[in-house]
Amino acid sequence: MAETTFDATTLWLLIVAAGVGTYLIRLSFIALFGLLDEVPERVERALRFVPAAVLSALVVPDIVFADSTLALSLGNTKLFAGTLAALVAWRTENILATLVAGMGALWLLEFFF
Amino acid sequence: MSSPRADFLSGVRVAAPILLGVVPFGMVAGVAAVGVGIPAVQALAMSVIIFAGASQLAAIELVGRSAPVVVVVLTVFVVNLRMVMYSASIAPYFESESPRWKAALSYFLTDQAYAVSLLEFENDPETSRRWYYLGVGIPLWVTWQAATIAGIVLGAQLPAGWHLEFAVPLVFLAVLVPAVTDRSTGAAAVVGGTAAVVAHGLPYNLGLVTAAVVGIAAGLVVEEVAGEKATDETNETNETTNDAEGGH
């Protein structure tokens, strides 16, 4: 693995700059909300779709990719485990149950195949 | 009735299984940082100051190649851009908090804390927003730091066969499925997920941000066409909805 040539000062500068910027991104709308007189209605409607769109965009690639290639085949155990977990999530709406079903299915499939 | 203590603890209870998936991820961050020659103190400082796993891993990769500092910092910002959407989405629930509390709560805004808290806020208006969210966020924070330290100390000793990292998408899945309540949220999920697969190759996590935006747009379009939720969601502004067509 490559070793960095950065000295301590450069690393600190980098970490603090990245950290402060990331914090400001987090703070952005939380701080602005209420300062703005009114959130535009269009924005408010769009925000309703943030959880569904963002979570799906986070989850789906993790399930359908194996070793960064698309794996929609029987060999992809995460596809089975993910589908089962989705069914459990739908029936129970419970995070722990979904986690147990998904991890359990993955472990079993990995063990047997 | 709920008390701050009870709400904090119910946040902790929901966060507990999520921690399982955070541990291997945090360890990887620790292992990778020392692996490219970042000293232990700075490796831990990354986890404390930046506190955003995917962006830390991207930064570590670039630090290992001694990329220009500006490039490293900008990469971290781009990878964390999705948090703008979390900030906007969760902001209404923190509206009544003081500026000081808003400043403190913002630091704990992560994928997991956002997803879990928003679900609770939508379902139960009685819950203390602040304490429930901190109940989720603080254990996540502590676990992330501890896992980073473990990674720094232990090195690359992760049991890869356990696939613990799979716990993270499973938690998002558990929150995602109930979030799909009608055709328009369904469209946002299907299009967002598909777009994320298509845009997977884009650098700096841009695929995620692009997919999220496309998914939101799909939700808006379907809502417009199906006319769902137009009346009960926004009753006072709903007359302007129809003539605001194409006016942005």
Short mmCIF file of C-alpha atoms in Angstrom, two decimals:
data_model
loop_
_atom_site.label_atom_id
_atom_site.label_comp_id
_atom_site.label_asym_id
_atom_site.label_seq_id
_atom_site.Cartn_x
_atom_site.Cartn_y
_atom_site.Cartn_z
CA MET A 1 0.00 0.00 0.00
CA ALA A 2 1.20 3.50 -0.80
CA GLU A 3 2.48 5.58 2.10
CA THR A 4 1.56 9.23 2.27
CA THR A 5 4.18 11.94 2.01
CA PHE A 6 2.04 14.41 4.02
CA ASP A 7 3.54 15.83 7.20
CA ALA A 8 1.56 16.27 10.42
CA THR A 9 0.66 19.91 9.75
CA THR A 10 -0.73 19.14 6.30
CA LEU A 11 -2.76 16.25 7.69
CA TRP A 12 -4.22 18.41 10.46
CA LEU A 13 -5.10 21.15 7.99
CA LEU A 14 -6.80 18.62 5.75
CA ILE A 15 -8.75 16.95 8.57
CA VAL A 16 -9.96 20.23 10.08
CA ALA A 17 -10.98 21.70 6.70
CA ALA A 18 -12.83 18.53 5.69
CA GLY A 19 -14.45 18.28 9.13
CA VAL A 20 -15.60 21.91 9.30
CA GLY A 21 -17.03 21.73 5.77
CA THR A 22 -18.85 18.49 6.51
CA TYR A 23 -20.27 20.00 9.68
CA LEU A 24 -21.54 23.05 7.79
CA ILE A 25 -23.21 20.74 5.25
CA ARG A 26 -25.01 19.00 8.13
CA LEU A 27 -25.94 22.26 9.80
CA SER A 28 -27.08 24.00 6.59
CA PHE A 29 -30.85 23.58 6.51
CA ILE A 30 -31.24 22.78 10.20
CA ALA A 31 -29.87 26.27 10.93
CA LEU A 32 -31.72 27.98 8.08
CA PHE A 33 -35.12 26.50 8.80
CA GLY A 34 -37.19 29.01 10.69
CA LEU A 35 -34.89 31.85 9.62
CA LEU A 36 -36.37 31.69 6.18
CA ASP A 37 -39.89 33.05 6.41
CA GLU A 38 -41.41 30.27 4.44
CA VAL A 39 -40.04 27.16 2.84
CA PRO A 40 -41.10 27.16 -0.81
CA GLU A 41 -44.02 24.79 -1.32
CA ARG A 42 -42.24 23.02 -4.17
CA VAL A 43 -39.25 22.27 -1.93
CA GLU A 44 -41.52 21.01 0.80
CA ARG A 45 -43.20 18.59 -1.61
CA ALA A 46 -39.82 17.36 -2.88
CA LEU A 47 -38.62 16.68 0.67
CA ARG A 48 -41.36 14.10 1.13
CA PHE A 49 -39.47 11.87 -1.28
CA VAL A 50 -36.04 12.17 0.30
CA PRO A 51 -36.25 9.06 2.53
CA ALA A 52 -37.55 6.73 -0.19
CA ALA A 53 -35.18 7.99 -2.91
CA VAL A 54 -32.01 8.28 -0.82
CA LEU A 55 -32.43 5.05 1.15
CA SER A 56 -33.18 3.09 -2.01
CA ALA A 57 -30.11 4.60 -3.68
CA LEU A 58 -28.05 3.53 -0.65
CA VAL A 59 -29.45 0.00 -0.43
CA VAL A 60 -29.92 -1.28 -3.96
CA PRO A 61 -26.28 -1.07 -5.14
CA ASP A 62 -25.13 -2.84 -1.95
CA ILE A 63 -27.43 -5.74 -2.78
CA VAL A 64 -27.11 -6.12 -6.55
CA PHE A 65 -23.36 -5.61 -6.85
CA ALA A 66 -20.86 -8.32 -5.94
CA ASP A 67 -17.19 -7.34 -6.24
CA SER A 68 -18.34 -4.17 -8.04
CA THR A 69 -19.95 -6.05 -10.94
CA LEU A 70 -23.70 -6.33 -11.39
CA ALA A 71 -24.76 -9.74 -10.07
CA LEU A 72 -28.42 -10.47 -10.73
CA SER A 73 -27.78 -14.21 -10.73
CA LEU A 74 -28.47 -17.10 -8.39
CA GLY A 75 -24.86 -16.92 -7.23
CA ASN A 76 -25.44 -13.60 -5.45
CA THR A 77 -26.41 -14.57 -1.90
CA LYS A 78 -26.99 -10.93 -0.91
CA LEU A 79 -29.82 -10.77 -3.46
CA PHE A 80 -31.69 -13.59 -1.69
CA ALA A 81 -30.90 -12.29 1.79
CA GLY A 82 -31.94 -8.76 0.79
CA THR A 83 -35.22 -9.90 -0.74
CA LEU A 84 -36.09 -11.94 2.34
CA ALA A 85 -35.16 -9.00 4.58
CA ALA A 86 -37.41 -6.70 2.49
CA LEU A 87 -40.33 -9.09 3.00
CA VAL A 88 -39.68 -9.18 6.73
CA ALA A 89 -39.42 -5.38 6.81
CA TRP A 90 -42.75 -5.15 5.01
CA ARG A 91 -44.53 -7.56 7.37
CA THR A 92 -42.98 -6.45 10.67
CA GLU A 93 -41.75 -2.87 10.12
CA ASN A 94 -39.10 -3.83 12.67
CA ILE A 95 -35.39 -3.03 12.22
CA LEU A 96 -34.09 -5.84 14.43
CA ALA A 97 -36.30 -8.49 12.79
CA THR A 98 -35.18 -7.32 9.35
CA LEU A 99 -31.55 -7.43 10.41
CA VAL A 100 -31.83 -10.90 11.92
CA ALA A 101 -33.62 -12.27 8.82
CA GLY A 102 -31.15 -10.71 6.39
CA MET A 103 -27.96 -11.62 8.25
CA GLY A 104 -29.29 -15.07 9.11
CA ALA A 105 -30.18 -15.79 5.49
CA LEU A 106 -26.80 -14.54 4.29
CA TRP A 107 -24.90 -16.68 6.80
CA LEU A 108 -26.91 -19.79 5.95
CA LEU A 109 -26.49 -19.32 2.21
CA GLU A 110 -22.77 -18.62 2.56
CA PHE A 111 -22.41 -21.71 4.72
CA PHE A 112 -24.19 -24.05 2.33
CA PHE A 113 -23.07 -22.66 -1.05
CA MET B 1 -46.51 9.93 28.06
CA SER B 2 -42.92 10.20 26.98
CA SER B 3 -40.09 11.66 29.05
CA PRO B 4 -36.68 12.78 27.75
CA ARG B 5 -35.07 9.79 29.45
CA ALA B 6 -37.55 7.30 28.00
CA ASP B 7 -37.24 8.83 24.52
CA PHE B 8 -33.44 8.76 24.70
CA LEU B 9 -33.53 5.10 25.73
CA SER B 10 -35.95 4.11 22.99
CA GLY B 11 -33.54 5.76 20.55
CA VAL B 12 -30.72 3.69 22.05
CA ARG B 13 -32.76 0.52 21.71
CA VAL B 14 -33.40 1.14 18.02
CA ALA B 15 -29.76 2.06 17.44
CA ALA B 16 -28.42 -1.11 19.09
CA PRO B 17 -28.72 -3.48 16.11
CA ILE B 18 -27.36 -0.80 13.76
CA LEU B 19 -24.12 -0.72 15.74
CA LEU B 20 -23.42 -4.24 14.55
CA GLY B 21 -22.95 -2.93 11.02
CA VAL B 22 -21.03 0.16 12.10
CA VAL B 23 -18.27 -1.79 13.85
CA PRO B 24 -16.63 -3.41 10.78
CA PHE B 25 -16.96 -0.17 8.81
CA GLY B 26 -15.25 1.84 11.57
CA MET B 27 -12.52 -0.75 11.88
CA VAL B 28 -11.86 -0.54 8.15
CA ALA B 29 -11.52 3.23 8.51
CA GLY B 30 -8.92 2.74 11.26
CA VAL B 31 -7.05 0.00 9.45
CA ALA B 32 -6.99 1.91 6.15
CA ALA B 33 -5.78 5.14 7.76
CA VAL B 34 -2.75 3.63 9.47
CA GLY B 35 -2.22 1.52 6.35
CA VAL B 36 -1.45 4.60 4.24
CA GLY B 37 0.83 6.01 6.92
CA ILE B 38 -1.53 8.35 8.77
CA PRO B 39 -0.39 8.48 12.43
CA ALA B 40 -2.78 7.02 15.02
CA VAL B 41 -3.71 10.42 16.50
CA GLN B 42 -4.71 11.89 13.14
CA ALA B 43 -6.49 8.67 12.16
CA LEU B 44 -8.69 9.00 15.24
CA ALA B 45 -9.04 12.75 14.69
CA MET B 46 -10.52 12.01 11.25
CA SER B 47 -13.23 9.91 12.85
CA VAL B 48 -13.96 12.51 15.54
CA ILE B 49 -13.77 15.65 13.38
CA ILE B 50 -15.18 14.42 10.06
CA PHE B 51 -17.36 11.59 11.47
CA ALA B 52 -18.58 10.35 8.08
CA GLY B 53 -17.31 6.93 7.05
CA ALA B 54 -17.55 6.87 3.28
CA SER B 55 -15.92 10.29 2.97
CA GLN B 56 -13.16 9.27 5.39
CA LEU B 57 -12.34 6.22 3.28
CA ALA B 58 -12.24 8.36 0.13
CA ALA B 59 -9.94 10.85 1.88
CA ILE B 60 -7.66 8.07 3.14
CA GLU B 61 -7.34 6.65 -0.37
CA LEU B 62 -6.32 10.07 -1.72
CA VAL B 63 -3.98 10.81 1.20
CA GLY B 64 -2.26 7.50 0.44
CA ARG B 65 -1.59 8.76 -3.07
CA SER B 66 -0.53 12.16 -1.73
CA ALA B 67 -3.14 13.93 -3.86
CA PRO B 68 -3.35 17.75 -3.55
CA VAL B 69 -4.93 18.77 -0.22
CA VAL B 70 -7.64 20.78 -1.98
CA VAL B 71 -8.66 17.70 -3.96
CA VAL B 72 -8.90 15.62 -0.79
CA VAL B 73 -11.00 18.21 1.02
CA LEU B 74 -13.32 18.77 -1.96
CA THR B 75 -13.78 15.02 -2.34
CA VAL B 76 -14.92 14.80 1.28
CA PHE B 77 -17.45 17.58 0.63
CA VAL B 78 -18.81 15.91 -2.49
CA VAL B 79 -19.15 12.52 -0.80
CA ASN B 80 -21.06 14.21 2.04
CA LEU B 81 -23.30 16.28 -0.21
CA ARG B 82 -26.23 13.95 0.43
CA MET B 83 -26.33 15.32 3.98
CA VAL B 84 -27.75 18.55 2.59
CA MET B 85 -30.87 16.52 1.81
CA TYR B 86 -30.93 15.01 5.31
CA SER B 87 -30.48 18.44 6.83
CA ALA B 88 -33.38 19.86 4.82
CA SER B 89 -35.59 16.85 5.45
CA ILE B 90 -35.11 16.74 9.22
CA ALA B 91 -35.00 20.53 9.75
CA PRO B 92 -38.76 20.98 10.33
CA TYR B 93 -38.57 18.61 13.31
CA PHE B 94 -35.79 20.62 14.93
CA GLU B 95 -37.39 23.97 14.25
CA SER B 96 -38.30 24.66 17.87
CA GLU B 97 -34.81 23.87 19.18
CA SER B 98 -32.52 26.75 20.22
CA PRO B 99 -29.66 27.69 17.87
CA ARG B 100 -27.26 26.06 20.33
CA TRP B 101 -29.16 22.77 20.23
CA LYS B 102 -29.44 22.94 16.45
CA ALA B 103 -25.66 23.34 16.29
CA ALA B 104 -25.13 20.34 18.57
CA LEU B 105 -27.70 18.09 16.90
CA SER B 106 -26.25 18.78 13.45
CA TYR B 107 -22.94 17.16 14.39
CA PHE B 108 -24.66 13.79 14.86
CA LEU B 109 -26.40 13.79 11.46
CA THR B 110 -25.45 10.55 9.69
CA ASP B 111 -27.22 8.21 7.25
CA GLN B 112 -28.32 5.98 10.12
CA ALA B 113 -29.35 8.68 12.61
CA TYR B 114 -31.30 10.45 9.87
CA ALA B 115 -33.12 7.37 8.60
CA VAL B 116 -34.13 6.01 11.99
CA SER B 117 -35.09 9.32 13.58
CA LEU B 118 -37.15 10.53 10.64
CA LEU B 119 -39.18 7.33 10.70
CA GLU B 120 -39.93 7.82 14.41
CA PHE B 121 -40.71 11.55 14.02
CA GLU B 122 -43.20 10.81 11.25
CA ASN B 123 -44.90 8.04 13.21
CA ASP B 124 -45.00 9.49 16.70
CA PRO B 125 -45.41 13.22 17.20
CA GLU B 126 -45.25 12.79 20.99
CA THR B 127 -41.59 11.72 21.04
CA SER B 128 -39.03 14.28 22.17
CA ARG B 129 -37.19 14.90 18.89
CA ARG B 130 -33.99 16.00 20.55
CA TRP B 131 -33.64 13.10 22.98
CA TYR B 132 -34.73 10.34 20.65
CA TYR B 133 -32.32 11.55 17.98
CA LEU B 134 -29.48 11.78 20.50
CA GLY B 135 -30.40 8.30 21.74
CA VAL B 136 -29.70 7.06 18.22
CA GLY B 137 -26.81 9.41 17.43
CA ILE B 138 -24.65 9.16 20.55
CA PRO B 139 -24.30 5.34 20.60
CA LEU B 140 -23.49 5.52 16.88
CA TRP B 141 -20.83 8.12 17.60
CA VAL B 142 -19.28 6.17 20.48
CA THR B 143 -19.27 2.94 18.46
CA TRP B 144 -17.74 4.65 15.45
CA GLN B 145 -14.88 6.05 17.53
CA ALA B 146 -14.31 2.77 19.40
CA ALA B 147 -14.32 0.80 16.14
CA THR B 148 -11.83 3.24 14.59
CA ILE B 149 -9.53 2.80 17.61
CA ALA B 150 -9.89 -0.98 17.36
CA GLY B 151 -8.96 -0.78 13.68
CA ILE B 152 -5.93 1.40 14.42
CA VAL B 153 -4.75 -0.95 17.18
CA LEU B 154 -5.62 -4.34 15.76
CA GLY B 155 -4.84 -3.75 12.12
CA ALA B 156 -6.44 -5.84 9.38
CA GLN B 157 -7.89 -8.62 11.53
CA LEU B 158 -11.51 -8.41 10.35
CA PRO B 159 -13.46 -11.64 10.06
CA ALA B 160 -14.50 -11.01 6.43
CA GLY B 161 -16.58 -14.19 6.33
CA TRP B 162 -19.06 -12.71 8.79
CA HIS B 163 -20.21 -10.09 6.26
CA LEU B 164 -21.11 -7.74 9.12
CA GLU B 165 -20.95 -4.81 6.71
CA PHE B 166 -24.19 -6.13 5.19
CA ALA B 167 -25.99 -4.99 8.35
CA VAL B 168 -25.81 -1.38 7.15
CA PRO B 169 -27.92 -1.78 3.96
CA LEU B 170 -30.29 -4.06 5.89
CA VAL B 171 -31.01 -1.28 8.38
CA PHE B 172 -31.69 1.14 5.53
CA LEU B 173 -33.95 -1.47 3.96
CA ALA B 174 -35.89 -1.81 7.21
CA VAL B 175 -36.53 1.93 7.18
CA LEU B 176 -37.07 2.17 3.42
CA VAL B 177 -39.85 -0.40 3.07
CA PRO B 178 -42.30 1.30 5.48
CA ALA B 179 -41.40 4.68 3.93
CA VAL B 180 -43.02 3.52 0.70
CA THR B 181 -46.64 4.35 1.43
CA ASP B 182 -48.14 5.19 -1.94
CA ARG B 183 -47.45 5.19 -5.67
CA SER B 184 -45.34 8.34 -5.65
CA THR B 185 -43.01 7.26 -2.82
CA GLY B 186 -42.83 3.86 -4.55
CA ALA B 187 -41.73 5.57 -7.76
CA ALA B 188 -39.10 7.57 -5.84
CA ALA B 189 -37.71 4.32 -4.39
CA VAL B 190 -37.74 2.31 -7.62
CA VAL B 191 -36.26 5.07 -9.76
CA GLY B 192 -33.76 6.12 -7.06
CA GLY B 193 -32.54 2.55 -6.62
CA THR B 194 -32.31 1.87 -10.34
CA ALA B 195 -30.52 5.14 -11.01
CA ALA B 196 -28.02 4.32 -8.25
CA VAL B 197 -27.18 1.05 -10.01
CA VAL B 198 -26.82 2.78 -13.38
CA ALA B 199 -24.72 5.63 -11.93
CA HIS B 200 -22.65 3.32 -9.73
CA GLY B 201 -19.44 3.96 -11.66
CA LEU B 202 -19.45 7.72 -11.07
CA PRO B 203 -16.57 8.92 -8.89
CA TYR B 204 -16.80 10.53 -5.44
CA ASN B 205 -20.19 9.06 -4.53
CA LEU B 206 -21.81 11.29 -7.16
CA GLY B 207 -23.90 8.30 -8.25
CA LEU B 208 -25.73 8.40 -4.92
CA VAL B 209 -26.53 12.10 -5.09
CA THR B 210 -27.59 11.87 -8.73
CA ALA B 211 -29.80 8.86 -8.02
CA ALA B 212 -31.42 10.60 -5.06
CA VAL B 213 -32.25 13.67 -7.15
CA VAL B 214 -33.64 11.55 -10.01
CA GLY B 215 -35.69 9.51 -7.51
CA ILE B 216 -37.17 12.63 -5.92
CA ALA B 217 -38.03 13.98 -9.37
CA ALA B 218 -39.79 10.71 -10.23
CA GLY B 219 -41.81 10.93 -7.01
CA LEU B 220 -42.89 14.48 -7.84
CA VAL B 221 -43.90 13.53 -11.37
CA VAL B 222 -46.00 10.56 -10.25
CA GLU B 223 -47.60 12.66 -7.52
CA GLU B 224 -48.47 15.30 -10.09
CA VAL B 225 -49.98 12.76 -12.47
CA ALA B 226 -51.81 10.70 -9.86
CA GLY B 227 -52.85 13.75 -7.84
CA GLU B 228 -52.05 11.89 -4.62
CA LYS B 229 -51.78 13.69 -1.31
CA ALA B 230 -52.44 17.01 -3.02
CA THR B 231 -55.18 17.97 -0.59
CA ASP B 232 -54.28 16.62 2.85
CA GLU B 233 -50.55 17.32 2.74
CA THR B 234 -50.57 21.01 1.93
CA ASN B 235 -54.07 22.32 2.43
CA GLU B 236 -53.27 26.00 2.76
CA THR B 237 -50.94 26.23 -0.24
CA ASN B 238 -52.78 23.81 -2.41
CA GLU B 239 -54.48 26.36 -4.66
CA THR B 240 -51.06 27.60 -5.76
CA THR B 241 -49.94 24.04 -6.55
CA ASN B 242 -51.96 23.81 -9.71
CA ASP B 243 -50.99 27.10 -11.28
CA ALA B 244 -47.31 26.85 -10.25
CA GLU B 245 -46.96 24.43 -13.17
CA GLY B 246 -43.58 24.78 -14.84
CA GLY B 247 -42.96 28.07 -13.12
CA HIS B 248 -39.55 27.52 -11.53
#
